[in-house]
XYZ file of N, CA and C in Angstrom:
276
model
N 8.077 23.498 5.247
C 8.530 22.436 6.110
C 9.862 22.972 6.948
N 10.098 22.121 8.032
C 11.033 22.605 8.991
C 11.838 21.310 9.464
N 12.863 21.514 10.212
C 13.640 20.297 10.813
C 12.793 19.390 11.598
N 11.774 19.938 12.198
C 10.860 18.926 13.026
C 10.172 17.940 12.188
N 9.706 18.446 10.966
C 8.827 17.529 10.111
C 9.474 17.122 8.803
N 10.654 17.531 8.489
C 11.350 17.012 7.104
C 11.303 15.471 7.087
N 11.512 14.702 8.195
C 11.522 13.427 8.110
C 10.220 12.737 7.645
N 9.257 13.456 7.809
C 7.831 13.059 7.310
C 7.260 13.531 5.925
N 8.103 14.358 5.402
C 7.764 14.972 4.174
C 8.103 14.159 2.959
N 7.498 12.951 2.870
C 7.614 11.965 1.790
C 6.284 11.689 1.499
N 6.055 11.444 -0.030
C 5.020 10.741 -0.435
C 5.103 9.271 -0.496
N 4.196 8.619 0.204
C 4.483 7.274 0.530
C 3.134 6.421 0.183
N 3.123 5.531 -0.780
C 1.999 4.708 -1.079
C 1.927 3.472 -0.247
N 0.825 3.116 0.223
C 0.562 2.095 1.306
C -0.062 0.745 0.605
N 0.590 -0.170 0.525
C 0.058 -1.457 -0.215
C -0.629 -2.605 0.748
N -0.361 -2.472 1.873
C -1.062 -3.581 2.764
C -1.140 -3.139 4.223
N -1.719 -4.016 5.012
C -1.798 -3.790 6.495
C -0.575 -3.714 7.294
N 0.508 -4.578 6.851
C 1.666 -4.497 7.597
C 2.439 -3.104 7.401
N 2.349 -2.583 6.238
C 2.940 -1.355 5.832
C 2.129 -0.173 6.575
N 0.922 -0.392 6.621
C -0.084 0.643 7.248
C 0.229 0.661 8.752
N 0.417 -0.445 9.477
C 0.752 -0.495 10.823
C 2.104 0.194 11.058
N 3.200 0.052 10.228
C 4.472 0.759 10.368
C 4.323 2.170 10.345
N 3.629 2.661 9.339
C 3.423 4.107 9.066
C 2.649 4.654 10.207
N 1.571 4.044 10.703
C 0.833 4.569 11.683
C 1.702 4.543 13.039
N 2.502 3.558 13.315
C 3.433 3.534 14.372
C 4.439 4.796 14.438
N 4.854 5.029 13.305
C 5.826 6.182 13.154
C 5.075 7.582 13.483
N 4.003 7.619 12.922
C 3.076 8.934 13.075
C 2.823 8.984 14.558
N 2.302 7.878 15.155
C 1.979 8.026 16.695
C 3.267 8.292 17.495
N 4.370 7.780 17.164
C 5.570 8.174 17.854
C 5.872 9.552 17.719
N 5.769 10.299 16.517
C 5.848 11.543 16.483
C 4.919 12.449 17.107
N 3.552 11.881 17.213
C 2.637 12.679 18.074
C 3.003 12.569 19.597
N 3.526 11.453 20.013
C 3.924 11.171 21.321
C 5.150 12.062 21.660
N 6.056 12.285 20.640
C 7.155 13.271 20.925
C 6.819 14.673 20.749
N 5.629 15.019 20.337
C 5.088 16.353 20.190
C 5.705 17.030 19.106
N 6.311 16.288 18.196
C 6.777 16.914 16.752
C 5.553 17.090 15.913
N 4.450 16.128 15.823
C 3.342 16.296 15.126
C 2.173 16.212 15.961
N 1.014 16.739 15.491
C -0.275 16.682 16.290
C -1.280 16.285 15.211
N -2.265 15.585 15.817
C -3.506 15.176 14.999
C -4.443 16.408 14.958
N -4.869 16.617 13.691
C -5.961 17.704 13.461
C -7.240 17.207 13.799
N -7.741 17.295 15.123
C -8.831 16.686 15.688
C -10.154 17.122 14.867
N -10.174 18.486 14.484
C -11.361 18.926 14.028
C -11.748 18.189 12.558
N -10.818 17.476 12.001
C -11.154 16.791 10.674
C -11.029 15.197 10.939
N -11.339 14.765 12.104
C -11.303 13.309 12.359
C -12.480 12.660 11.814
N -13.593 13.204 11.614
C -14.738 12.587 10.940
C -15.308 11.375 11.806
N -15.383 11.426 12.999
C -15.968 10.315 13.806
C -15.063 9.209 14.004
N -13.839 9.336 13.691
C -12.874 8.208 13.842
C -12.246 8.213 15.119
N -11.689 7.089 15.683
C -10.898 7.128 16.889
C -9.744 8.004 16.707
N -9.277 8.643 17.736
C -8.045 9.516 17.781
C -6.923 8.663 17.065
N -6.055 9.375 16.271
C -5.008 8.724 15.658
C -3.890 8.178 16.690
N -3.738 8.969 17.678
C -2.834 8.615 18.790
C -3.288 7.326 19.498
N -4.539 7.009 19.463
C -5.139 5.940 20.102
C -5.385 4.670 19.154
N -5.114 4.897 17.977
C -5.692 3.939 16.867
C -4.804 2.574 17.145
N -5.334 1.628 17.312
C -4.821 0.258 17.359
C -5.144 -0.594 16.197
N -4.063 -0.891 15.410
C -4.363 -1.820 14.178
C -3.819 -3.227 14.423
N -3.594 -3.627 15.566
C -3.045 -4.923 15.806
C -4.057 -5.998 15.518
N -5.379 -5.810 15.672
C -6.522 -6.569 15.529
C -7.156 -6.480 14.132
N -7.709 -5.267 13.905
C -8.535 -5.114 12.596
C -8.090 -3.816 11.937
N -8.177 -3.759 10.646
C -7.861 -2.534 9.948
C -9.217 -1.960 9.473
N -9.483 -0.642 9.789
C -10.608 -0.095 9.380
C -10.868 -0.232 7.917
N -12.113 -0.212 7.554
C -12.385 -0.207 5.946
C -12.004 0.937 5.367
N -11.975 2.014 5.865
C -11.654 3.426 5.267
C -11.082 4.383 6.447
N -10.196 5.100 6.207
C -9.740 6.108 7.191
C -8.966 7.335 6.484
N -9.218 8.327 6.941
C -8.486 9.736 6.647
C -8.160 10.419 7.934
N -6.760 10.564 8.037
C -6.311 11.504 9.213
C -5.553 12.598 8.639
N -5.605 13.813 9.320
C -4.707 14.858 8.995
C -3.881 15.226 10.222
N -2.552 15.350 9.812
C -1.596 15.598 11.003
C -0.786 16.947 10.763
N -0.562 17.648 11.656
C 0.006 18.968 11.474
C 1.362 19.085 12.278
N 2.414 19.619 11.705
C 3.656 19.967 12.426
C 3.534 21.049 13.302
N 3.947 20.777 14.694
C 3.709 21.768 15.607
C 4.466 22.947 15.392
N 5.710 22.840 14.721
C 6.577 24.021 14.550
C 6.126 25.004 13.482
N 5.920 24.235 12.256
C 5.879 25.091 10.980
C 4.264 25.112 10.444
N 3.501 24.325 10.936
C 2.050 24.038 10.392
C 1.870 23.428 9.110
N 2.951 22.797 8.738
C 2.703 21.688 7.520
C 1.698 20.616 7.846
N 0.701 20.389 7.019
C -0.155 19.435 7.073
C 0.029 18.243 6.231
N -0.116 17.071 6.795
C 0.068 15.694 6.254
C -1.333 15.125 6.211
N -1.463 14.104 5.284
C -2.660 13.234 5.325
C -2.422 11.853 5.072
N -2.865 11.034 5.991
C -2.890 9.604 5.992
C -4.292 9.128 5.510
N -4.284 8.472 4.483
C -5.529 8.041 3.815
C -5.355 6.491 3.404
N -6.322 5.689 3.786
C -6.237 4.298 3.404
C -7.827 3.727 3.181
N -7.858 2.954 2.231
C -9.152 2.278 1.894
C -8.938 0.828 1.786
N -9.228 0.119 2.640
C -8.876 -1.369 2.615
C -9.965 -2.201 2.275
N -11.296 -1.792 2.210
C -12.294 -2.610 1.963
C -12.470 -2.996 0.673
N -12.045 -2.201 -0.447
C -11.831 -2.502 -1.802
C -10.493 -2.822 -2.207
N -9.627 -2.684 -1.211
C -8.149 -3.081 -1.499
C -7.484 -2.165 -2.372
N -7.871 -0.858 -2.358
C -7.137 0.192 -3.161
C -6.049 0.668 -2.378
N -5.725 0.265 -1.118
C -4.479 0.871 -0.516
C -4.698 2.195 0.153
N -3.640 2.817 0.247
C -3.523 4.085 0.759
C -2.263 4.959 0.496
N -2.167 6.090 1.220
C -0.937 6.787 1.139
C -0.830 7.863 2.317
N 0.428 8.336 2.376
C 0.784 9.435 3.303
C 1.375 10.572 2.420
N 0.686 11.697 2.603
C 1.249 12.856 1.649
C 1.229 14.109 2.427
N 2.033 15.066 1.981
C 2.162 16.433 2.330
C 0.927 17.076 1.491
N 0.025 17.858 2.291
C -1.036 18.392 1.557
C -0.950 20.033 1.862
């Protein structure tokens, strides 16, 4: 990790839609600031993370990988809301 991604290097469990929205908002801001970038090769047919809008609906399941532009550290956002098992944000 490096100074660009140290703030994102936390293991975080996600327990509900409001928390998921906050996490996605922070990741989208980091992508907009070009501190992180979405690993588009691993999107698996999902909408781009930078364009994901959770204001109306939360997808049943999602997995996104994000990479630090400076050091290459990879992070994963994973959520499964259909069965209510929640999700997480992790360094991988």
